[in-house]
Short mmCIF file of C-alpha atoms and ligand atoms in Angstrom, two decimals:
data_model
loop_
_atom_site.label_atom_id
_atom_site.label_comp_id
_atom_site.label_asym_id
_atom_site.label_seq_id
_atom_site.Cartn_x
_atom_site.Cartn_y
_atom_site.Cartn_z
CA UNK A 1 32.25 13.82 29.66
CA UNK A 2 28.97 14.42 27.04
CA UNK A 3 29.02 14.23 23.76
CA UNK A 4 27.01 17.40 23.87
CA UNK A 5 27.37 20.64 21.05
CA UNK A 6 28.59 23.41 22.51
CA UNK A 7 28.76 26.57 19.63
CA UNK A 8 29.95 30.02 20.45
CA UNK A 9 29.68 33.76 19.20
CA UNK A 10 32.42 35.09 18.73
CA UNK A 11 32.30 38.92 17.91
CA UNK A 12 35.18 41.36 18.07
CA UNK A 13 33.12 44.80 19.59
CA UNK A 14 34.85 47.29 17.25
CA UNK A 15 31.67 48.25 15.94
CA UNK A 16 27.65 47.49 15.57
CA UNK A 17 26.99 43.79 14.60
CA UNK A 18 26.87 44.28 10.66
CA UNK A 19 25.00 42.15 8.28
CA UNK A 20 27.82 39.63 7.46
CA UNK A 21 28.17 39.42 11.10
CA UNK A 22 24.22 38.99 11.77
CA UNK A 23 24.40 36.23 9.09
CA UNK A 24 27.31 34.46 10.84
CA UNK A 25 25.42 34.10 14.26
CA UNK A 26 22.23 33.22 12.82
CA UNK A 27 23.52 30.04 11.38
CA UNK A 28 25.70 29.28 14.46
CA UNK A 29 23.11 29.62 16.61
CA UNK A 30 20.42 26.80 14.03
CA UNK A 31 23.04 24.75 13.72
CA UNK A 32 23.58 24.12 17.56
CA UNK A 33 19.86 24.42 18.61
CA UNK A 34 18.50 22.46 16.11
CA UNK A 35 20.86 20.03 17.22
CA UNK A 36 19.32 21.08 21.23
CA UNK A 37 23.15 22.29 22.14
CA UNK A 38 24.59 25.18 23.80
CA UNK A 39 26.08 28.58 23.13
CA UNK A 40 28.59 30.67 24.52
CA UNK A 41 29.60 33.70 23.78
CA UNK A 42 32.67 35.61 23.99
CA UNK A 43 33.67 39.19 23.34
CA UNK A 44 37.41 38.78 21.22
CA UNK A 45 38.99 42.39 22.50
CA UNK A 46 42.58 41.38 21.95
CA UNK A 47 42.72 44.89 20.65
CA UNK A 48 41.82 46.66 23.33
CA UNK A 49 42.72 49.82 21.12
CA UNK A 50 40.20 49.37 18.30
CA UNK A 51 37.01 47.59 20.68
CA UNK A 52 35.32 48.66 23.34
CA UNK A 53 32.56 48.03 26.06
CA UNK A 54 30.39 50.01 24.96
CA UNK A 55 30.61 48.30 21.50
CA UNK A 56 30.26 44.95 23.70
CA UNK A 57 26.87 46.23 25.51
CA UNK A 58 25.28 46.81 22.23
CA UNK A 59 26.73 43.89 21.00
CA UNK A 60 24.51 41.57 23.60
CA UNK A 61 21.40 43.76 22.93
CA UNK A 62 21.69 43.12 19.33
CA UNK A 63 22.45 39.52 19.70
CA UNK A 64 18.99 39.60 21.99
CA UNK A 65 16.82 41.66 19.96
CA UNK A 66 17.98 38.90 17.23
CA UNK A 67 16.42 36.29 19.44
CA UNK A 68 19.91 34.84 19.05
CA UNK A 69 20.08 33.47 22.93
CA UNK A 70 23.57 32.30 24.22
CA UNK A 71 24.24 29.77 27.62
CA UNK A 72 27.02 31.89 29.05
CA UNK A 73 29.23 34.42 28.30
CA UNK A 74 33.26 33.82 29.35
CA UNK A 75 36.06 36.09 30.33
CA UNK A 76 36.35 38.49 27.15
CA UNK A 77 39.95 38.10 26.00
CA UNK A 78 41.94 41.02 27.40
CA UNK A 79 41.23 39.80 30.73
CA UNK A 80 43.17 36.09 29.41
CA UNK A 81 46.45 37.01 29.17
CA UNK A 82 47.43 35.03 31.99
CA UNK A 83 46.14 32.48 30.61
CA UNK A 84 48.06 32.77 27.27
CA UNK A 85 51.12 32.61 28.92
CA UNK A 86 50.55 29.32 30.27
CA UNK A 87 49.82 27.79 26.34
CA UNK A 88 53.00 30.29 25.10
CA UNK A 89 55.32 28.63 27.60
CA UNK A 90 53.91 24.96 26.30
CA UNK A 91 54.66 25.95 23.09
CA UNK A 92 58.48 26.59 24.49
CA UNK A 93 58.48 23.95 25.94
CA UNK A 94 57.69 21.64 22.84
CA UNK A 95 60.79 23.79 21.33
CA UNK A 96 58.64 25.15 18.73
CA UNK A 97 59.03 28.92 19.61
CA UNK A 98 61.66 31.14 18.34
CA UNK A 99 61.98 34.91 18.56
CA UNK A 100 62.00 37.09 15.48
CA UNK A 101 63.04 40.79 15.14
CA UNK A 102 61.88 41.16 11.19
CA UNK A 103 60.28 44.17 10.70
CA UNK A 104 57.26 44.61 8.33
CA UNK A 105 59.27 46.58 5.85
CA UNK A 106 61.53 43.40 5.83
CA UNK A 107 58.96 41.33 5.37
CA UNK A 108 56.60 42.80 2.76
CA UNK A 109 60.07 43.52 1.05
CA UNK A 110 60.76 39.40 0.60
CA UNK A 111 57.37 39.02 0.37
CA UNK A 112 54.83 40.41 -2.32
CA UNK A 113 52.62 39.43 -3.54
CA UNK A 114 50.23 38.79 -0.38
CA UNK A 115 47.42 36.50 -0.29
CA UNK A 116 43.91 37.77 -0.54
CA UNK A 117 43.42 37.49 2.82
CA UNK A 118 46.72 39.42 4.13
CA UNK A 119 48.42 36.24 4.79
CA UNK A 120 52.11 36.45 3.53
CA UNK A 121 54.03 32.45 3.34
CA UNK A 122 57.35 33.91 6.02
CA UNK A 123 60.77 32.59 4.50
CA UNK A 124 61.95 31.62 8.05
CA UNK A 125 64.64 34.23 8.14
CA UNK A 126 64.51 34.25 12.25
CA UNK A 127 64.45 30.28 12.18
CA UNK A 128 68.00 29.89 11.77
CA UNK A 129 69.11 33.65 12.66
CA UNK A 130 72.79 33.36 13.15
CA UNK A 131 74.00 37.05 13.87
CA UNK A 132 73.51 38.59 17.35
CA UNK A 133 70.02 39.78 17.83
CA UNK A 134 69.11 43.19 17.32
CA UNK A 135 68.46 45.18 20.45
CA UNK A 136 64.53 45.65 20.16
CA UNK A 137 61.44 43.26 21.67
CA UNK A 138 60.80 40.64 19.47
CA UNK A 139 57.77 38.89 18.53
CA UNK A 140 57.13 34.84 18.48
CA UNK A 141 56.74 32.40 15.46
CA UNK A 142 55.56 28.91 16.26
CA UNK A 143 57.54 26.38 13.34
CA UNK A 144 54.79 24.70 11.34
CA UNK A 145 55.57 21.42 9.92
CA UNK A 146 55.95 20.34 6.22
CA UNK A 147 52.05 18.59 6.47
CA UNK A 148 48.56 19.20 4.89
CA UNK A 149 45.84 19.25 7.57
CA UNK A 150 42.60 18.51 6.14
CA UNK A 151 39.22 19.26 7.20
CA UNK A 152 35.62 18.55 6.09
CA UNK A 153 33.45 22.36 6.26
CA UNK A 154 30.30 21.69 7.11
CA UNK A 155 29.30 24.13 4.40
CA UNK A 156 32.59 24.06 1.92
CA UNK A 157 33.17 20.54 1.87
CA UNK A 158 37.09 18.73 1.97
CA UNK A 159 39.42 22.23 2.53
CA UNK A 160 43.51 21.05 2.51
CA UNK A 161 46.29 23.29 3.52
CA UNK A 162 50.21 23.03 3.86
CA UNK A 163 51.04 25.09 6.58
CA UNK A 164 54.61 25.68 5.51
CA UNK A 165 53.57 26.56 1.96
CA UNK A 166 50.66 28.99 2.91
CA UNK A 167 51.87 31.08 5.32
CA UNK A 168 55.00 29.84 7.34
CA UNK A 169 56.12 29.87 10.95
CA UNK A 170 53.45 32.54 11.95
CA UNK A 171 53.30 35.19 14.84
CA UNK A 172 51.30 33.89 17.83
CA UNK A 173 52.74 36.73 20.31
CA UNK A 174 53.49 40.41 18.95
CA UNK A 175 56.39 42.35 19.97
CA UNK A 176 54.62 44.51 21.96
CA UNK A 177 53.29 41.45 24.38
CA UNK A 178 49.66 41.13 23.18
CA UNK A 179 48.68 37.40 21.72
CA UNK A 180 47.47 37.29 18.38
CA UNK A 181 44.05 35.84 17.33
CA UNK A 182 45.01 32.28 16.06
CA UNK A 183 46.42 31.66 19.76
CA UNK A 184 43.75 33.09 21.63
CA UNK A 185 40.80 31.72 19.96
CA UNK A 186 42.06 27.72 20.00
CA UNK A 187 42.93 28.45 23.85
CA UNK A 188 39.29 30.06 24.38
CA UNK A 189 37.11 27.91 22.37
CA UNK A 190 39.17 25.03 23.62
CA UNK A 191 39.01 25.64 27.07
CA UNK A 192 35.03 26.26 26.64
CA UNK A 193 34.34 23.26 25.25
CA UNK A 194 33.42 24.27 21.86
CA UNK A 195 32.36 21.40 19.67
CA UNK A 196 31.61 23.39 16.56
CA UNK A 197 32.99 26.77 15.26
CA UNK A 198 30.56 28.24 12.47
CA UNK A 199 31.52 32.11 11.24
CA UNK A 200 32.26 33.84 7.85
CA UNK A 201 34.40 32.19 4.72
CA UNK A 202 36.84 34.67 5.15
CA UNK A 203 38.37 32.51 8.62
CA UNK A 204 38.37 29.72 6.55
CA UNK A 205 42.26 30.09 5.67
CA UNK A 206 42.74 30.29 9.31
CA UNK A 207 41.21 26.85 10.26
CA UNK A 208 44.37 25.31 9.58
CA UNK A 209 46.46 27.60 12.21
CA UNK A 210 43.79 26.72 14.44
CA UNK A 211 43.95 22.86 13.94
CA UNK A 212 47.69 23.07 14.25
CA UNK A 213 47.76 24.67 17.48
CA UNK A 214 44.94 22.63 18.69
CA UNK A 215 46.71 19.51 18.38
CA UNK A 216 49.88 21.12 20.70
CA UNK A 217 47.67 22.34 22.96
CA UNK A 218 45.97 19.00 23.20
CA UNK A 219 42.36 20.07 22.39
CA UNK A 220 39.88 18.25 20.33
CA UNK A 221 39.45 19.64 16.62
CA UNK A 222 35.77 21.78 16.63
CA UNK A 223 32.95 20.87 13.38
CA UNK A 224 33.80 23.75 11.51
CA UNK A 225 31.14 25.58 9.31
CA UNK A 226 32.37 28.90 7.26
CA UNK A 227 29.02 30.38 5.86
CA UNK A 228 29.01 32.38 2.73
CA UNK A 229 29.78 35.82 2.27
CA UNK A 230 27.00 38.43 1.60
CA UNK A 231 27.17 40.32 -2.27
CA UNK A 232 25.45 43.25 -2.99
CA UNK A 233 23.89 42.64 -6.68
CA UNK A 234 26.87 43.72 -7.65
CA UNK A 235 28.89 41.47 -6.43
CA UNK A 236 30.59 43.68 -4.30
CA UNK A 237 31.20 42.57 -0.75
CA UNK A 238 29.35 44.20 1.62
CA UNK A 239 31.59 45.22 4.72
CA UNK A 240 31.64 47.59 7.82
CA UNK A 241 32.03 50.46 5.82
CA UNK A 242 28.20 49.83 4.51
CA UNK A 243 27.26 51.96 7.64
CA UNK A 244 23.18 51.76 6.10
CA UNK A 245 23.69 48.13 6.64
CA UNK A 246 24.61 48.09 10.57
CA UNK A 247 22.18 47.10 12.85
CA UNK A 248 21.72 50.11 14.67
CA UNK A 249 20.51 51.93 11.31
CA UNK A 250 18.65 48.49 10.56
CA UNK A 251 16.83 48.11 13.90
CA UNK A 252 15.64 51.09 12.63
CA UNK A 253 13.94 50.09 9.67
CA UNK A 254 13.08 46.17 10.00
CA UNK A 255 11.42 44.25 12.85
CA UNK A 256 14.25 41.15 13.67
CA UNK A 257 12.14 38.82 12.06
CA UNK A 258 11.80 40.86 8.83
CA UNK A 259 15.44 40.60 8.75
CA UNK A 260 15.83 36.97 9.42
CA UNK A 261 13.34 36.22 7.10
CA UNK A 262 15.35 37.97 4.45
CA UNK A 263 18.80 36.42 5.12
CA UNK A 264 17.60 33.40 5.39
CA UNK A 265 15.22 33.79 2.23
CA UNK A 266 18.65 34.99 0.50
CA UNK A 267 20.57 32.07 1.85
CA UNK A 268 18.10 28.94 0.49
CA UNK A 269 17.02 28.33 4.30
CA UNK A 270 13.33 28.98 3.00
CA UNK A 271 11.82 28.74 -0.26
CA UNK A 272 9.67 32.56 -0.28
CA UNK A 273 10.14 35.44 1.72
CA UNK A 274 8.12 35.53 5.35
CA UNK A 275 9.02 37.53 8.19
CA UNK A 276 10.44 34.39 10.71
CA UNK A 277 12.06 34.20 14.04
CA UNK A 278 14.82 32.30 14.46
CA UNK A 279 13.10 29.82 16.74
CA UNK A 280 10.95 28.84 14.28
CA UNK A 281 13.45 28.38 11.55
CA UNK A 282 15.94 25.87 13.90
CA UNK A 283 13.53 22.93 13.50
CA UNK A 284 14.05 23.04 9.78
CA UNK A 285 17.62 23.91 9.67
CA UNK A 286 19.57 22.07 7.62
CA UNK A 287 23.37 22.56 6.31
CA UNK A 288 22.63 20.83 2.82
CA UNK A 289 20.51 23.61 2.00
CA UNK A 290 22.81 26.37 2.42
CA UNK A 291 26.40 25.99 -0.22
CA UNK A 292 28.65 27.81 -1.94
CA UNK A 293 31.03 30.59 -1.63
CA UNK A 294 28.54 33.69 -1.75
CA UNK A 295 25.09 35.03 -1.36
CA UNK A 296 23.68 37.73 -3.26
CA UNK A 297 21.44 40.19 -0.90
CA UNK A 298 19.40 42.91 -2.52
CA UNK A 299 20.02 45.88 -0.47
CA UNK A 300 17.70 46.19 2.34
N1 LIG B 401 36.16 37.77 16.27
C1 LIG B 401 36.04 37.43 14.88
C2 LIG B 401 35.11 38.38 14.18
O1 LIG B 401 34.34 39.08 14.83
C3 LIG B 401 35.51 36.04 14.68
C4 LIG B 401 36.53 35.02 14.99
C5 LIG B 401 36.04 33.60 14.94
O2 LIG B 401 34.82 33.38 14.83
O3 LIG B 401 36.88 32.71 15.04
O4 LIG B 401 35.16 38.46 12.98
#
C-alpha cells in the first residue's frame, strides 16, 4: 500500500464540458498535483440514453486542450454492471435491501415539498410492506440507519447529515435494472483508489449516501472538496442551458489559459487577472484561498 493521492474526473458526457464543469476539474486536478498525485478519469454513462461517445471524445479533447492531464482512464460505467451486481448482492447479503414497487405519483403524493436538490426524505412505505406485491419490477432501497455522518469539506468546512431524516432508504437499483449514481460512483472511485473526490457544491448532499455505502462496501472514506458554484452578476446560476458558455463556443473565443486565468482570478486563486496555465498555478494552490458557497463570474 502508498499513502499516495489519487483524484479523478468524473464527467457524465451528455454534453460539452460547461463552465461549472471546467471549474470543477481545474481545482481537482491543483489539488492532487500540487500535492504530486494522480488522476483518473472516468466517463459516468449510467444513462446510456442521455450520454454518448461522441460527447466522451470531446470530453478528453477538452480536458487536454485544458492542460488538465489525467493517469488513466477506467472502464466508463455502462460497461460495470457486472460489477454492480457483485456490491448489490453484498448489500443483500448484509439484509439491508428490500424491494419497493412505489410509484413516483405515490411518492411525490406523500412527499412535497422536495428538497432543493430533488431529494425527497422516503416514509419507508416498502420497508414493512405487508400486502402481496404488486405484479410489476421493482426497484431497490438500501435501509439507512438513524446516524449523522460527518465530514470535514476541504472547502465547506464540518457538513453533518442524518440519513434517515434527509432522504430515507434510497434507490440504489431502478426498476428497470440500471444502478443509480450513489452506487456506482462509491464502487468506481473505490475500486480506483481514489483518495480525494473534489466536484461542484451541488454533490455535496450526496456525500453522505456515498460515506454510507462506503463503509458496507468496506472502502476507505475519500478527502472530499465541493467547490463553489459559478453566478452570473446576477446571481443566477449559470447551467448547461448557457450554451455561449460551453466550451466548444468558448474554445472559440479564449486561448485555455485566458480562461483559467479568469476562473481562477474569479475564484481568489490569484490576486489580478493574467492569462495562466494550469501548471503554473498548482505550485501555488492552496484550499484556504478558495471558500464559500458561490463565485460571481462576469460573463465571458
Ligand atoms: N458525473 C457527475 C457530473 O458530471 C459528477 C459526479 C461526481 O463527481 O461524483 O456532474
Amino acid at each position: 500500500m502508498t499513502n499516495e493521492i489519487v483524484g479523478r474526473f468524473a464527467p457524465t458526457p451528455s454534453g460539452r464540458m460547461h463552465l461549472g464543469n471546467v471549474f470543477a476539474a481545474l481545482i481537482a486536478w491543483l489539488s492532487v498535483r500540487s500535492q504530486g498525485g494522480q488522476m483518473v478519469l472516468r466517463m459516468e454513462d449510467l444513462d446510456t440514453q442521455r450520454t454518448s461517445d461522441e460527447y466522451a471524445r470531446l470530453l478528453r479533447q477538452d480536458l487536454q486542450w485544458l492542460g488538465l492531464t489525467w493517469d488513466r482512464e477506467t472502464l466508463p460505467q455502462r460497461r460495470r454492471t457486472a460489477v454492480y451486481d457483485g456490491y448489490f448482492e453484498k448489500l443483500r447479503e448484509l439484509g439491508l435491501l428490500y424491494p419497493c414497487y412505489c410509484t413516483r405519483s405515490q411518492l411525490h403524493s406523500v412527499n412535497a415539498p422536495h428538497q432543493s436538490d430533488g431529494t425527497y426524505v422516503y416514509p419507508g412505505t416498502c420497508r414493512h410492506r405487508a400486502d402481496p406485491p404488486p405484479d410489476r419490477p421493482p426497484s431497490y432501497r438500501v435501509m439507512v440507519p438513524q446516524e449523522r455522518i460527518c465530514l470535514v469539506d476541504l472547502c465547506q468546512g464540518p457538513y453533518a447529515q442524518d440519513l434517515s431524516a434527509a432522504c430515507g432508504d434510497f434507490v440504489v437499483r431502478r426498476a428497470d435494472g440500471c444502478y443509480v449514481y450513489q452506487l456506482a460512483v462509491v464502487v468506481d472511485d473505490g475500486e480506483a483508489g481514489v483518495t480525494e473526490v473534489v466536484r461542484g457544491m451541488d454533490l455535496l448532499g450526496s456525500a453522505p449516501r456515498q460515506m454510507y455505502l462506503q463503509r458496507l462496501f468496506g472502502f476507505p472514506h475519500p478527502a472530499y472538496g465541493h467547490v463553489p458554484m459559478l453566478l452570473a452578476p446576477d446571481g443566477r446560476r449559470l447551467s448547461k442551458r448557457d450554451r455561449d458558455l460551453d466550451l466548444g463556443q468558448l474554445r472559440q473565443r479564449m486561448t485555455a489559459q485566458e480562461l483559467i486565468g479568469r476562473l481562477a482570478h474569479a475564484a481568489g486563486l490569484i490576486d489580478r487577472y493574467e492569462p495562466v496555465s494550469a501548471a503554473e498555478l498548482a505550485a501555488g494552490f492552496s484550499w484556504n484561498k478558495i471558500r464559500g458557497q458561490a463565485i460571481f463570474l462576469d460573463r465571458l
